[in-house]
């Protein structure tokens, strides 16, 4: 765990500091919780997130009952040292509703939104309720088409990078990323899984 918190944090009058929990791989904001000195100490000791539950008035180990723990990658403070940024590898949903995050899927940007859309299309396809005319559903339901398209898009990106303007390169890169995501979801994986591999390689 990388810990760059200053020796003295600026705790609030109630002894708490907001803790912004972020998926270390995707950058998605998962939840906002609160820490005090005791929960921060438990977090450091265990390598998993511990918070202070304001509603229950007690320490709270995230995932203690649900199993949806969060392995802490890093702890950092904001510029005023009165809030904590906690980067984690989540083991399951962060929200009590059973969703990845306590915000809608667009809180993590385009990649998170793409992952969520493809997961939805994949689940609908498995349930026999795929959206008629959906290109994503068509891709996810046809492995040969996915393999064909990933090859075509890779070639088009190479061609654009060698001969095209910057805008065309960006367009072809976006097409390739979309089809890479479709290949991953076709295997029951996600872009988040690939991003976690990149995150691990960065250390």
mmCIF file of C-alpha atoms in Angstrom, residues 9-202:
data_model
loop_
_atom_site.group_PDB
_atom_site.id
_atom_site.type_symbol
_atom_site.label_atom_id
_atom_site.label_comp_id
_atom_site.label_asym_id
_atom_site.label_seq_id
_atom_site.Cartn_x
_atom_site.Cartn_y
_atom_site.Cartn_z
ATOM 1 C CA UNK A 9 -4.554 15.364 8.837
ATOM 2 C CA UNK A 10 -7.036 18.168 9.425
ATOM 3 C CA UNK A 11 -9.876 16.223 11.031
ATOM 4 C CA UNK A 12 -13.228 17.967 11.234
ATOM 5 C CA UNK A 13 -14.848 19.143 14.504
ATOM 6 C CA UNK A 14 -16.496 15.712 14.751
ATOM 7 C CA UNK A 15 -13.125 13.962 14.352
ATOM 8 C CA UNK A 16 -13.994 12.817 10.836
ATOM 9 C CA UNK A 17 -12.602 13.369 7.354
ATOM 10 C CA UNK A 18 -14.378 12.510 4.095
ATOM 11 C CA UNK A 19 -12.842 9.553 2.261
ATOM 12 C CA UNK A 20 -13.301 9.464 -1.505
ATOM 13 C CA UNK A 21 -13.002 5.836 -2.618
ATOM 14 C CA UNK A 22 -11.790 5.358 -6.196
ATOM 15 C CA UNK A 23 -11.262 2.237 -8.306
ATOM 16 C CA UNK A 24 -7.485 2.197 -8.730
ATOM 17 C CA UNK A 25 -7.695 0.696 -12.219
ATOM 18 C CA UNK A 26 -10.490 2.672 -13.844
ATOM 19 C CA UNK A 27 -10.508 5.917 -11.869
ATOM 20 C CA UNK A 28 -14.214 5.492 -11.192
ATOM 21 C CA UNK A 29 -15.469 7.172 -8.029
ATOM 22 C CA UNK A 30 -17.067 4.332 -6.087
ATOM 23 C CA UNK A 31 -18.346 5.957 -2.926
ATOM 24 C CA UNK A 32 -17.927 8.702 -0.363
ATOM 25 C CA UNK A 33 -17.478 7.574 3.230
ATOM 26 C CA UNK A 34 -15.923 8.975 6.392
ATOM 27 C CA UNK A 35 -12.837 8.047 8.380
ATOM 28 C CA UNK A 36 -11.557 8.906 11.811
ATOM 29 C CA UNK A 37 -8.186 8.136 13.364
ATOM 30 C CA UNK A 38 -9.282 4.671 14.479
ATOM 31 C CA UNK A 39 -10.675 3.618 11.091
ATOM 32 C CA UNK A 40 -7.605 4.985 9.331
ATOM 33 C CA UNK A 41 -5.396 2.932 11.655
ATOM 34 C CA UNK A 42 -7.454 -0.211 10.911
ATOM 35 C CA UNK A 43 -7.217 0.507 7.198
ATOM 36 C CA UNK A 44 -3.446 0.785 7.389
ATOM 37 C CA UNK A 45 -3.133 -2.378 9.467
ATOM 38 C CA UNK A 46 -5.453 -4.574 7.403
ATOM 39 C CA UNK A 47 -4.931 -3.219 3.893
ATOM 40 C CA UNK A 48 -8.717 -3.047 3.492
ATOM 41 C CA UNK A 49 -11.084 -0.119 3.914
ATOM 42 C CA UNK A 50 -12.462 0.701 7.348
ATOM 43 C CA UNK A 51 -14.749 3.673 7.866
ATOM 44 C CA UNK A 52 -16.723 5.386 10.602
ATOM 45 C CA UNK A 53 -20.460 4.825 10.229
ATOM 46 C CA UNK A 54 -22.166 8.069 11.163
ATOM 47 C CA UNK A 55 -25.600 6.415 11.241
ATOM 48 C CA UNK A 56 -24.538 3.574 13.556
ATOM 49 C CA UNK A 57 -21.865 5.461 15.448
ATOM 50 C CA UNK A 58 -19.280 2.695 15.102
ATOM 51 C CA UNK A 59 -16.338 1.448 13.070
ATOM 52 C CA UNK A 60 -17.339 -0.244 9.828
ATOM 53 C CA UNK A 61 -15.241 -2.752 7.903
ATOM 54 C CA UNK A 62 -16.423 -2.495 4.299
ATOM 55 C CA UNK A 63 -17.489 -5.965 3.151
ATOM 56 C CA UNK A 64 -17.489 -7.576 6.592
ATOM 57 C CA UNK A 65 -20.988 -8.953 6.020
ATOM 58 C CA UNK A 66 -21.363 -8.788 2.225
ATOM 59 C CA UNK A 67 -17.881 -10.028 1.333
ATOM 60 C CA UNK A 68 -17.461 -7.001 -0.940
ATOM 61 C CA UNK A 69 -14.196 -5.826 0.535
ATOM 62 C CA UNK A 70 -11.880 -3.204 -0.923
ATOM 63 C CA UNK A 71 -8.127 -3.813 -1.050
ATOM 64 C CA UNK A 72 -6.359 -0.513 -0.564
ATOM 65 C CA UNK A 73 -3.743 0.418 -3.160
ATOM 66 C CA UNK A 74 -2.952 3.903 -1.911
ATOM 67 C CA UNK A 75 -3.884 6.577 0.604
ATOM 68 C CA UNK A 76 -3.432 10.268 -0.154
ATOM 69 C CA UNK A 77 -4.737 13.607 1.058
ATOM 70 C CA UNK A 78 -6.220 16.466 -0.918
ATOM 71 C CA UNK A 79 -4.441 19.835 -1.153
ATOM 72 C CA UNK A 80 -5.881 21.060 2.166
ATOM 73 C CA UNK A 81 -5.152 17.772 3.982
ATOM 74 C CA UNK A 82 -8.765 17.599 5.172
ATOM 75 C CA UNK A 83 -10.002 14.816 2.879
ATOM 76 C CA UNK A 84 -8.613 11.381 2.053
ATOM 77 C CA UNK A 85 -8.372 9.781 -1.376
ATOM 78 C CA UNK A 86 -8.479 5.993 -1.099
ATOM 79 C CA UNK A 87 -7.598 4.034 -4.252
ATOM 80 C CA UNK A 88 -8.800 0.456 -4.067
ATOM 81 C CA UNK A 89 -9.246 -2.818 -5.895
ATOM 82 C CA UNK A 90 -12.922 -3.586 -5.194
ATOM 83 C CA UNK A 91 -14.097 -7.133 -4.596
ATOM 84 C CA UNK A 92 -17.657 -6.687 -5.765
ATOM 85 C CA UNK A 93 -20.090 -3.768 -5.575
ATOM 86 C CA UNK A 94 -19.281 -0.698 -3.508
ATOM 87 C CA UNK A 95 -22.890 0.388 -3.054
ATOM 88 C CA UNK A 96 -25.476 -1.194 -0.749
ATOM 89 C CA UNK A 97 -27.814 -1.294 -3.786
ATOM 90 C CA UNK A 98 -25.553 -3.921 -5.348
ATOM 91 C CA UNK A 99 -24.143 -1.539 -7.967
ATOM 92 C CA UNK A 100 -20.456 -0.946 -8.617
ATOM 93 C CA UNK A 101 -20.678 2.615 -7.407
ATOM 94 C CA UNK A 102 -22.977 4.907 -5.488
ATOM 95 C CA UNK A 103 -23.285 7.076 -8.600
ATOM 96 C CA UNK A 104 -24.499 6.331 -12.118
ATOM 97 C CA UNK A 105 -22.129 4.630 -14.559
ATOM 98 C CA UNK A 106 -21.041 7.903 -16.169
ATOM 99 C CA UNK A 107 -19.304 8.965 -12.944
ATOM 100 C CA UNK A 108 -16.222 7.107 -14.150
ATOM 101 C CA UNK A 109 -16.163 8.513 -17.666
ATOM 102 C CA UNK A 110 -16.537 6.947 -21.081
ATOM 103 C CA UNK A 111 -14.767 3.644 -20.397
ATOM 104 C CA UNK A 112 -16.843 2.879 -17.324
ATOM 105 C CA UNK A 113 -20.031 3.803 -19.190
ATOM 106 C CA UNK A 114 -19.014 1.537 -22.102
ATOM 107 C CA UNK A 115 -18.345 -1.334 -19.700
ATOM 108 C CA UNK A 116 -21.742 -0.863 -18.083
ATOM 109 C CA UNK A 117 -23.558 -0.751 -21.444
ATOM 110 C CA UNK A 118 -21.883 -3.899 -22.733
ATOM 111 C CA UNK A 119 -22.544 -5.728 -19.468
ATOM 112 C CA UNK A 120 -26.212 -4.766 -19.765
ATOM 113 C CA UNK A 121 -26.368 -5.971 -23.378
ATOM 114 C CA UNK A 122 -24.620 -9.230 -22.423
ATOM 115 C CA UNK A 123 -27.068 -9.885 -19.584
ATOM 116 C CA UNK A 124 -30.054 -9.096 -21.811
ATOM 117 C CA UNK A 125 -28.727 -11.469 -24.466
ATOM 118 C CA UNK A 126 -28.324 -14.242 -21.897
ATOM 119 C CA UNK A 127 -31.888 -13.630 -20.716
ATOM 120 C CA UNK A 128 -33.226 -13.765 -24.268
ATOM 121 C CA UNK A 129 -34.294 -10.133 -24.234
ATOM 122 C CA UNK A 130 -31.640 -8.499 -26.398
ATOM 123 C CA UNK A 131 -32.552 -5.129 -27.904
ATOM 124 C CA UNK A 132 -33.591 -5.584 -31.524
ATOM 125 C CA UNK A 133 -31.169 -3.944 -33.912
ATOM 126 C CA UNK A 134 -28.476 -3.477 -31.260
ATOM 127 C CA UNK A 135 -25.005 -3.727 -32.812
ATOM 128 C CA UNK A 136 -23.531 -4.510 -29.382
ATOM 129 C CA UNK A 137 -25.928 -7.413 -28.889
ATOM 130 C CA UNK A 138 -25.144 -8.681 -32.388
ATOM 131 C CA UNK A 139 -21.406 -8.622 -31.593
ATOM 132 C CA UNK A 140 -21.806 -10.282 -28.222
ATOM 133 C CA UNK A 141 -23.921 -13.029 -29.743
ATOM 134 C CA UNK A 142 -21.489 -13.885 -32.552
ATOM 135 C CA UNK A 143 -17.906 -14.833 -31.691
ATOM 136 C CA UNK A 144 -16.828 -15.068 -35.330
ATOM 137 C CA UNK A 145 -18.088 -11.552 -35.975
ATOM 138 C CA UNK A 146 -16.192 -10.261 -32.922
ATOM 139 C CA UNK A 147 -12.952 -11.822 -34.151
ATOM 140 C CA UNK A 148 -13.466 -10.490 -37.664
ATOM 141 C CA UNK A 149 -14.208 -6.959 -36.466
ATOM 142 C CA UNK A 150 -11.291 -6.770 -34.049
ATOM 143 C CA UNK A 151 -8.947 -7.658 -36.915
ATOM 144 C CA UNK A 152 -10.538 -5.145 -39.274
ATOM 145 C CA UNK A 153 -10.458 -2.335 -36.712
ATOM 146 C CA UNK A 154 -6.805 -2.995 -35.846
ATOM 147 C CA UNK A 155 -5.833 -2.790 -39.521
ATOM 148 C CA UNK A 156 -7.847 0.410 -39.980
ATOM 149 C CA UNK A 157 -6.090 2.011 -37.016
ATOM 150 C CA UNK A 158 -2.679 1.110 -38.408
ATOM 151 C CA UNK A 159 -3.626 2.545 -41.799
ATOM 152 C CA UNK A 160 -4.967 5.753 -40.246
ATOM 153 C CA UNK A 161 -1.863 6.151 -38.081
ATOM 154 C CA UNK A 162 0.353 5.884 -41.161
ATOM 155 C CA UNK A 163 -1.625 7.998 -43.605
ATOM 156 C CA UNK A 164 -4.535 9.797 -41.954
ATOM 157 C CA UNK A 165 -5.092 13.043 -40.065
ATOM 158 C CA UNK A 166 -5.124 13.070 -36.265
ATOM 159 C CA UNK A 167 -8.915 13.111 -36.093
ATOM 160 C CA UNK A 168 -9.101 9.922 -38.127
ATOM 161 C CA UNK A 169 -6.540 8.222 -35.903
ATOM 162 C CA UNK A 170 -8.625 9.103 -32.836
ATOM 163 C CA UNK A 171 -11.799 7.772 -34.508
ATOM 164 C CA UNK A 172 -10.181 4.475 -35.453
ATOM 165 C CA UNK A 173 -8.656 4.121 -31.983
ATOM 166 C CA UNK A 174 -12.121 4.609 -30.464
ATOM 167 C CA UNK A 175 -13.535 1.932 -32.795
ATOM 168 C CA UNK A 176 -10.799 -0.483 -31.773
ATOM 169 C CA UNK A 177 -11.323 0.182 -28.056
ATOM 170 C CA UNK A 178 -15.041 -0.497 -28.477
ATOM 171 C CA UNK A 179 -14.393 -3.809 -30.191
ATOM 172 C CA UNK A 180 -11.732 -4.783 -27.654
ATOM 173 C CA UNK A 181 -14.371 -4.211 -24.963
ATOM 174 C CA UNK A 182 -16.817 -6.399 -26.904
ATOM 175 C CA UNK A 183 -14.238 -9.198 -27.107
ATOM 176 C CA UNK A 184 -13.679 -8.977 -23.355
ATOM 177 C CA UNK A 185 -17.385 -9.024 -22.551
ATOM 178 C CA UNK A 186 -17.850 -11.924 -24.951
ATOM 179 C CA UNK A 187 -15.563 -13.877 -22.621
ATOM 180 C CA UNK A 188 -17.340 -12.708 -19.483
ATOM 181 C CA UNK A 189 -14.610 -10.176 -18.728
ATOM 182 C CA UNK A 190 -14.623 -6.375 -18.877
ATOM 183 C CA UNK A 191 -12.457 -3.386 -19.675
ATOM 184 C CA UNK A 192 -11.983 -2.994 -15.934
ATOM 185 C CA UNK A 193 -10.214 -6.381 -15.886
ATOM 186 C CA UNK A 194 -7.773 -5.243 -18.575
ATOM 187 C CA UNK A 195 -7.223 -1.912 -16.841
ATOM 188 C CA UNK A 196 -6.354 -3.715 -13.612
ATOM 189 C CA UNK A 197 -3.638 -5.628 -15.470
ATOM 190 C CA UNK A 198 -2.232 -2.294 -16.671
ATOM 191 C CA UNK A 199 -2.457 -0.950 -13.126
ATOM 192 C CA UNK A 200 -0.460 -3.916 -11.810
ATOM 193 C CA UNK A 201 2.182 -3.471 -14.493
ATOM 194 C CA UNK A 202 2.615 0.193 -13.571
#
